[in-house]
mmCIF file of C-alpha atoms in Angstrom:
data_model
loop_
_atom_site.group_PDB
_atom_site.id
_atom_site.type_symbol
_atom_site.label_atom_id
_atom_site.label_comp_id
_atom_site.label_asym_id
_atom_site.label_seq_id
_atom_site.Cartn_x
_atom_site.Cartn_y
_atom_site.Cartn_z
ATOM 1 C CA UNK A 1 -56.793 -57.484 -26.278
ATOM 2 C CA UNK A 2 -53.605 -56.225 -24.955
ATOM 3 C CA UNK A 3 -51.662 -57.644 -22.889
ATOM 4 C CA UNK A 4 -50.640 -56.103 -19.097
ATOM 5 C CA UNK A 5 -47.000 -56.866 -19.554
ATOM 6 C CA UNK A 6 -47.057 -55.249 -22.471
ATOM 7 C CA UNK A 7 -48.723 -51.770 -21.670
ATOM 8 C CA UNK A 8 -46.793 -51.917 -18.852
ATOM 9 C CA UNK A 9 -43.301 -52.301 -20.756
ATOM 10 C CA UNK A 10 -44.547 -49.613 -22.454
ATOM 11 C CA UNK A 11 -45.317 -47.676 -19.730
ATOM 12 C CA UNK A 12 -42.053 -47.816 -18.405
ATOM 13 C CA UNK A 13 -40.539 -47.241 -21.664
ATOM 14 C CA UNK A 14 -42.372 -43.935 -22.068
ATOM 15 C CA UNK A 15 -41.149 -42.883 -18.058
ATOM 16 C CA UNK A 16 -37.397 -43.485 -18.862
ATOM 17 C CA UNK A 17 -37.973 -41.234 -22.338
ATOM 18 C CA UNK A 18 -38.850 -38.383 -20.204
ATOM 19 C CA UNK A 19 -36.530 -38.944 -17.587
ATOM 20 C CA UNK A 20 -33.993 -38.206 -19.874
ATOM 21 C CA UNK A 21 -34.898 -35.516 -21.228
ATOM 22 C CA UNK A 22 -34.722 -31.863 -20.211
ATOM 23 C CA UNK A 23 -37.265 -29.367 -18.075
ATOM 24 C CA UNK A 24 -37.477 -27.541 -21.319
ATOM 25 C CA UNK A 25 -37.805 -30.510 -23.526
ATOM 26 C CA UNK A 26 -40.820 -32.031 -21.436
ATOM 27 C CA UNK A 27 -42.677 -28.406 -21.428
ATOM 28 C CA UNK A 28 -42.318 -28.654 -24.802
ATOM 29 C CA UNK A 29 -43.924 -31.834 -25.258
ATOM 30 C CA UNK A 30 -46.795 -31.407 -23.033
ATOM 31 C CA UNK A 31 -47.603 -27.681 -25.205
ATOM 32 C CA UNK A 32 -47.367 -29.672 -28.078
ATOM 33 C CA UNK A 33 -49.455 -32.710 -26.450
ATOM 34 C CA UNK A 34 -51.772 -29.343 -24.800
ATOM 35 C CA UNK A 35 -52.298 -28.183 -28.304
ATOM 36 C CA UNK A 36 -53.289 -31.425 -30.267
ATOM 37 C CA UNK A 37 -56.037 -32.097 -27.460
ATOM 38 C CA UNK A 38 -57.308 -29.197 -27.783
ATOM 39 C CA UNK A 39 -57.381 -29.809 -31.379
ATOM 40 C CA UNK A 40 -58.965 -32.733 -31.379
ATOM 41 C CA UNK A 41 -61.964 -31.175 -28.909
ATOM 42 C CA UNK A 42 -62.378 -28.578 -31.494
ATOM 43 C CA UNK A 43 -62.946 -31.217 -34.239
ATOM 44 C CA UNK A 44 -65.062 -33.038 -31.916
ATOM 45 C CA UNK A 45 -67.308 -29.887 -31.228
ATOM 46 C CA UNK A 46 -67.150 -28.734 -34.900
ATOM 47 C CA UNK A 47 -68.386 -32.100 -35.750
ATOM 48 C CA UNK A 48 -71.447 -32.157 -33.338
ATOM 49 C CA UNK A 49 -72.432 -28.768 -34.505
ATOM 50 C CA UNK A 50 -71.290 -27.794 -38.014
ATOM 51 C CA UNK A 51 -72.802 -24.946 -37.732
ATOM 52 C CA UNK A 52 -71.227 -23.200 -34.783
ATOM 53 C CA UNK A 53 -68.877 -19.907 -35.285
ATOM 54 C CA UNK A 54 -65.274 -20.237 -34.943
ATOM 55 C CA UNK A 55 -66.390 -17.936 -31.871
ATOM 56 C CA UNK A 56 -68.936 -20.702 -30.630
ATOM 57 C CA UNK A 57 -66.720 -23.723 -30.964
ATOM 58 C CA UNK A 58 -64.361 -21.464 -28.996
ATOM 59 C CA UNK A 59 -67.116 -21.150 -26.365
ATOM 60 C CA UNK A 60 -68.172 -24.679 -26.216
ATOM 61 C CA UNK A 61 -64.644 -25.708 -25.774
ATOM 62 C CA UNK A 62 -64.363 -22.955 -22.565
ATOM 63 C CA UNK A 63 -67.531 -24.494 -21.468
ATOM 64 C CA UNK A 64 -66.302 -28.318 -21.397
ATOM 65 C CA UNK A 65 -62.874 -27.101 -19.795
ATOM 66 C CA UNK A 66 -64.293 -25.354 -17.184
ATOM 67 C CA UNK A 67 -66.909 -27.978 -15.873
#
């Protein structure tokens, strides 16, 4: 079990990291961050049906974004 103090150090630890840096430097993170997500859904979907397309797991992946 964690404890709060601790997620919330943290927390705050991870807010002052992007305070500092830039407007380009946090898009760039959250692409990156956008991009392993999406990533990880794939696997998730590929996993669940291992027989799906590369077209299909694109499909299912439109299909849980846009609900």
């Amino acid at each position: 079990m964690h404890s709060l103090d601790t997620l919330v150090a943290a927390r705050e630890r991870q807010r002052e990291t992007f305070r500092r840096m830039t407007p380009e430097q946090r898009l760039a993170v959250a692409a990156e961050m956008s991009d392993e997500i999406r990533a990880v859904a794939e696997a998730g979907i590929r996993h669940r049906h291992p027989d799906y397309s590369d077209d299909e797991v694109r499909a299912a992946l439109v299909a849980i974004l846009l609900r």
